[in-house]
Amino acid sequence: ARLVIDRALGAGGSTDPLIQLQAAIVSMRLGDFQAAKVRLSESRSLWKTNPPPAVWFHYAAKVAATTDDPDREMLLLAAATETHPESAVMLNNLAAAHLKREDYESAKDAAEKGVALAPELPQLRRNLSAALEGLSRAERKATKAPSRS
């Protein structure tokens, strides 16, 4: 895959945002996250008149999460859901990222929006369930008065 992408980039594909995105994905899968970041940045800069597709946001957020940059991951996922509000997958990824941060209310909101768009996606239902369980635990913890003897 690396050889094919290198050939495509060498044959003039370096100005094609989709080829740059594919190069980023190959780099990411090979564990070269720095190269993936560079290619994602190159790809993003080539989308001048339209926003990048949802798949660009998916991989950019995945690279951010994998390289321990949770703030960037959240920014990318929030931008993805604003740019592509019809993407249940992006809403699911946003819900999962909120769950990692234990932001159960935001996770619930994202998962509910996703379920409304694609009720057939089990990941959305799992994330919604996890968010509701987290909210319930937090509520029980908050209302539990310390016992004094």
mmCIF file of C-alpha atoms in Angstrom:
data_model
loop_
_atom_site.group_PDB
_atom_site.id
_atom_site.type_symbol
_atom_site.label_atom_id
_atom_site.label_comp_id
_atom_site.label_asym_id
_atom_site.label_seq_id
_atom_site.Cartn_x
_atom_site.Cartn_y
_atom_site.Cartn_z
ATOM 1 C CA ALA A 1 0.000 0.000 0.000
ATOM 2 C CA ARG A 2 2.858 2.372 0.826
ATOM 3 C CA LEU A 3 4.428 1.808 -2.590
ATOM 4 C CA VAL A 4 1.159 2.496 -4.417
ATOM 5 C CA ILE A 5 0.583 5.715 -2.443
ATOM 6 C CA ASP A 6 4.171 6.862 -2.992
ATOM 7 C CA ARG A 7 3.745 6.307 -6.729
ATOM 8 C CA ALA A 8 0.438 8.183 -6.753
ATOM 9 C CA LEU A 9 1.978 11.100 -4.865
ATOM 10 C CA GLY A 10 4.949 11.118 -7.240
ATOM 11 C CA ALA A 11 2.692 11.088 -10.306
ATOM 12 C CA GLY A 12 1.057 14.390 -9.382
ATOM 13 C CA GLY A 13 -1.258 13.145 -6.670
ATOM 14 C CA SER A 14 0.279 15.423 -4.075
ATOM 15 C CA THR A 15 -2.252 18.090 -5.085
ATOM 16 C CA ASP A 16 -5.206 15.718 -4.694
ATOM 17 C CA PRO A 17 -6.688 15.874 -1.185
ATOM 18 C CA LEU A 18 -8.043 12.319 -1.397
ATOM 19 C CA ILE A 19 -4.637 10.879 -2.277
ATOM 20 C CA GLN A 20 -3.110 12.845 0.601
ATOM 21 C CA LEU A 21 -5.823 11.435 2.859
ATOM 22 C CA GLN A 22 -5.108 7.916 1.657
ATOM 23 C CA ALA A 23 -1.402 8.492 2.343
ATOM 24 C CA ALA A 24 -2.299 9.594 5.879
ATOM 25 C CA ILE A 25 -4.367 6.460 6.430
ATOM 26 C CA VAL A 26 -1.550 4.221 5.179
ATOM 27 C CA SER A 27 0.947 6.022 7.434
ATOM 28 C CA MET A 28 -1.389 5.691 10.401
ATOM 29 C CA ARG A 29 -1.900 1.983 9.815
ATOM 30 C CA LEU A 30 1.863 1.522 9.588
ATOM 31 C CA GLY A 31 2.257 3.296 12.926
ATOM 32 C CA ASP A 32 3.915 6.407 11.502
ATOM 33 C CA PHE A 33 1.691 8.935 13.229
ATOM 34 C CA GLN A 34 3.923 11.921 12.523
ATOM 35 C CA ALA A 35 3.701 11.238 8.783
ATOM 36 C CA ALA A 36 -0.049 10.728 9.164
ATOM 37 C CA LYS A 37 -0.371 14.151 10.836
ATOM 38 C CA VAL A 38 1.604 15.794 8.030
ATOM 39 C CA ARG A 39 -0.478 14.125 5.314
ATOM 40 C CA LEU A 40 -3.729 14.998 7.077
ATOM 41 C CA SER A 41 -2.627 18.609 7.278
ATOM 42 C CA GLU A 42 -1.676 18.593 3.590
ATOM 43 C CA SER A 43 -4.983 16.997 2.703
ATOM 44 C CA ARG A 44 -6.948 19.532 4.758
ATOM 45 C CA SER A 45 -5.207 22.462 3.103
ATOM 46 C CA LEU A 46 -6.228 21.170 -0.345
ATOM 47 C CA TRP A 47 -9.954 21.327 0.403
ATOM 48 C CA LYS A 48 -10.387 25.002 -0.357
ATOM 49 C CA THR A 49 -13.978 25.446 -1.495
ATOM 50 C CA ASN A 50 -15.660 22.673 0.485
ATOM 51 C CA PRO A 51 -15.027 21.238 3.926
ATOM 52 C CA PRO A 52 -13.282 17.888 4.101
ATOM 53 C CA PRO A 53 -15.456 14.778 4.037
ATOM 54 C CA ALA A 54 -16.452 13.061 7.257
ATOM 55 C CA VAL A 55 -13.808 10.391 6.680
ATOM 56 C CA TRP A 56 -11.085 13.064 6.937
ATOM 57 C CA PHE A 57 -12.400 14.104 10.355
ATOM 58 C CA HIS A 58 -12.620 10.459 11.397
ATOM 59 C CA TYR A 59 -8.966 9.759 10.696
ATOM 60 C CA ALA A 60 -7.731 13.123 11.968
ATOM 61 C CA ALA A 61 -9.535 12.521 15.277
ATOM 62 C CA LYS A 62 -8.264 8.949 15.409
ATOM 63 C CA VAL A 63 -4.660 10.094 14.965
ATOM 64 C CA ALA A 64 -5.169 12.759 17.647
ATOM 65 C CA ALA A 65 -6.581 10.175 20.062
ATOM 66 C CA THR A 66 -3.820 7.684 19.304
ATOM 67 C CA THR A 67 -1.106 10.301 19.891
ATOM 68 C CA ASP A 68 -2.565 11.360 23.253
ATOM 69 C CA ASP A 69 -4.034 14.664 22.119
ATOM 70 C CA PRO A 70 -7.575 14.419 23.517
ATOM 71 C CA ASP A 71 -8.251 18.152 23.191
ATOM 72 C CA ARG A 72 -7.529 18.043 19.466
ATOM 73 C CA GLU A 73 -9.624 14.907 19.165
ATOM 74 C CA MET A 74 -12.584 16.718 20.744
ATOM 75 C CA LEU A 75 -12.120 19.793 18.532
ATOM 76 C CA LEU A 76 -12.016 17.647 15.414
ATOM 77 C CA LEU A 77 -15.066 15.601 16.390
ATOM 78 C CA ALA A 78 -17.043 18.714 17.288
ATOM 79 C CA ALA A 79 -16.106 20.256 13.936
ATOM 80 C CA ALA A 80 -17.052 17.009 12.204
ATOM 81 C CA THR A 81 -20.535 16.970 13.699
ATOM 82 C CA GLU A 82 -21.043 20.640 12.820
ATOM 83 C CA THR A 83 -19.816 20.133 9.263
ATOM 84 C CA HIS A 84 -21.532 16.762 8.778
ATOM 85 C CA PRO A 85 -24.565 16.735 11.109
ATOM 86 C CA GLU A 86 -25.987 13.824 9.103
ATOM 87 C CA SER A 87 -23.103 11.529 10.075
ATOM 88 C CA ALA A 88 -24.238 9.123 12.758
ATOM 89 C CA VAL A 89 -20.726 7.653 12.843
ATOM 90 C CA MET A 90 -19.227 11.045 13.726
ATOM 91 C CA LEU A 91 -21.872 11.506 16.430
ATOM 92 C CA ASN A 92 -20.993 8.066 17.773
ATOM 93 C CA ASN A 93 -17.295 8.936 17.837
ATOM 94 C CA LEU A 94 -18.085 12.207 19.607
ATOM 95 C CA ALA A 95 -20.200 10.350 22.175
ATOM 96 C CA ALA A 96 -17.365 7.873 22.770
ATOM 97 C CA ALA A 97 -14.852 10.708 23.227
ATOM 98 C CA HIS A 98 -17.155 12.389 25.756
ATOM 99 C CA LEU A 99 -17.479 9.082 27.605
ATOM 100 C CA LYS A 100 -13.680 8.827 27.863
ATOM 101 C CA ARG A 101 -13.749 12.229 29.569
ATOM 102 C CA GLU A 102 -16.667 11.163 31.762
ATOM 103 C CA ASP A 103 -18.781 13.969 30.285
ATOM 104 C CA TYR A 104 -21.927 11.875 30.396
ATOM 105 C CA GLU A 105 -24.400 14.633 29.560
ATOM 106 C CA SER A 106 -22.583 15.566 26.337
ATOM 107 C CA ALA A 107 -22.146 11.886 25.496
ATOM 108 C CA LYS A 108 -25.867 11.345 25.952
ATOM 109 C CA ASP A 109 -26.711 14.301 23.710
ATOM 110 C CA ALA A 110 -24.405 13.125 20.909
ATOM 111 C CA ALA A 111 -25.578 9.516 21.146
ATOM 112 C CA GLU A 112 -29.257 10.524 21.122
ATOM 113 C CA LYS A 113 -28.725 12.583 17.967
ATOM 114 C CA GLY A 114 -26.930 9.634 16.384
ATOM 115 C CA VAL A 115 -29.644 7.146 17.352
ATOM 116 C CA ALA A 116 -32.237 9.462 15.794
ATOM 117 C CA LEU A 117 -30.290 9.327 12.527
ATOM 118 C CA ALA A 118 -29.255 5.668 12.537
ATOM 119 C CA PRO A 119 -31.082 3.543 15.100
ATOM 120 C CA GLU A 120 -29.564 0.415 13.532
ATOM 121 C CA LEU A 121 -26.048 1.236 14.808
ATOM 122 C CA PRO A 122 -25.463 -0.791 17.980
ATOM 123 C CA GLN A 123 -22.448 1.338 18.962
ATOM 124 C CA LEU A 124 -24.720 4.345 19.378
ATOM 125 C CA ARG A 125 -27.061 2.423 21.650
ATOM 126 C CA ARG A 126 -24.103 1.155 23.722
ATOM 127 C CA ASN A 127 -22.728 4.667 24.088
ATOM 128 C CA LEU A 128 -26.154 6.028 24.988
ATOM 129 C CA SER A 129 -26.545 3.312 27.587
ATOM 130 C CA ALA A 130 -23.082 4.035 29.023
ATOM 131 C CA ALA A 131 -23.873 7.754 29.190
ATOM 132 C CA LEU A 132 -27.178 7.124 30.974
ATOM 133 C CA GLU A 133 -25.466 4.761 33.423
ATOM 134 C CA GLY A 134 -22.770 7.377 34.077
ATOM 135 C CA LEU A 135 -25.383 10.050 34.701
ATOM 136 C CA SER A 136 -27.262 7.735 37.047
ATOM 137 C CA ARG A 137 -24.075 6.918 39.013
ATOM 138 C CA ALA A 138 -23.192 10.602 39.276
ATOM 139 C CA GLU A 139 -26.707 11.428 40.464
ATOM 140 C CA ARG A 140 -26.654 8.682 43.096
ATOM 141 C CA LYS A 141 -23.245 9.796 44.267
ATOM 142 C CA ALA A 142 -24.362 13.431 44.515
ATOM 143 C CA THR A 143 -27.511 12.630 46.485
ATOM 144 C CA LYS A 144 -25.828 10.152 48.787
ATOM 145 C CA ALA A 145 -25.351 11.942 52.069
ATOM 146 C CA PRO A 146 -22.254 11.042 54.052
ATOM 147 C CA SER A 147 -23.228 8.877 57.000
ATOM 148 C CA ARG A 148 -22.117 10.065 60.418
ATOM 149 C CA SER A 149 -22.307 7.902 63.477
#
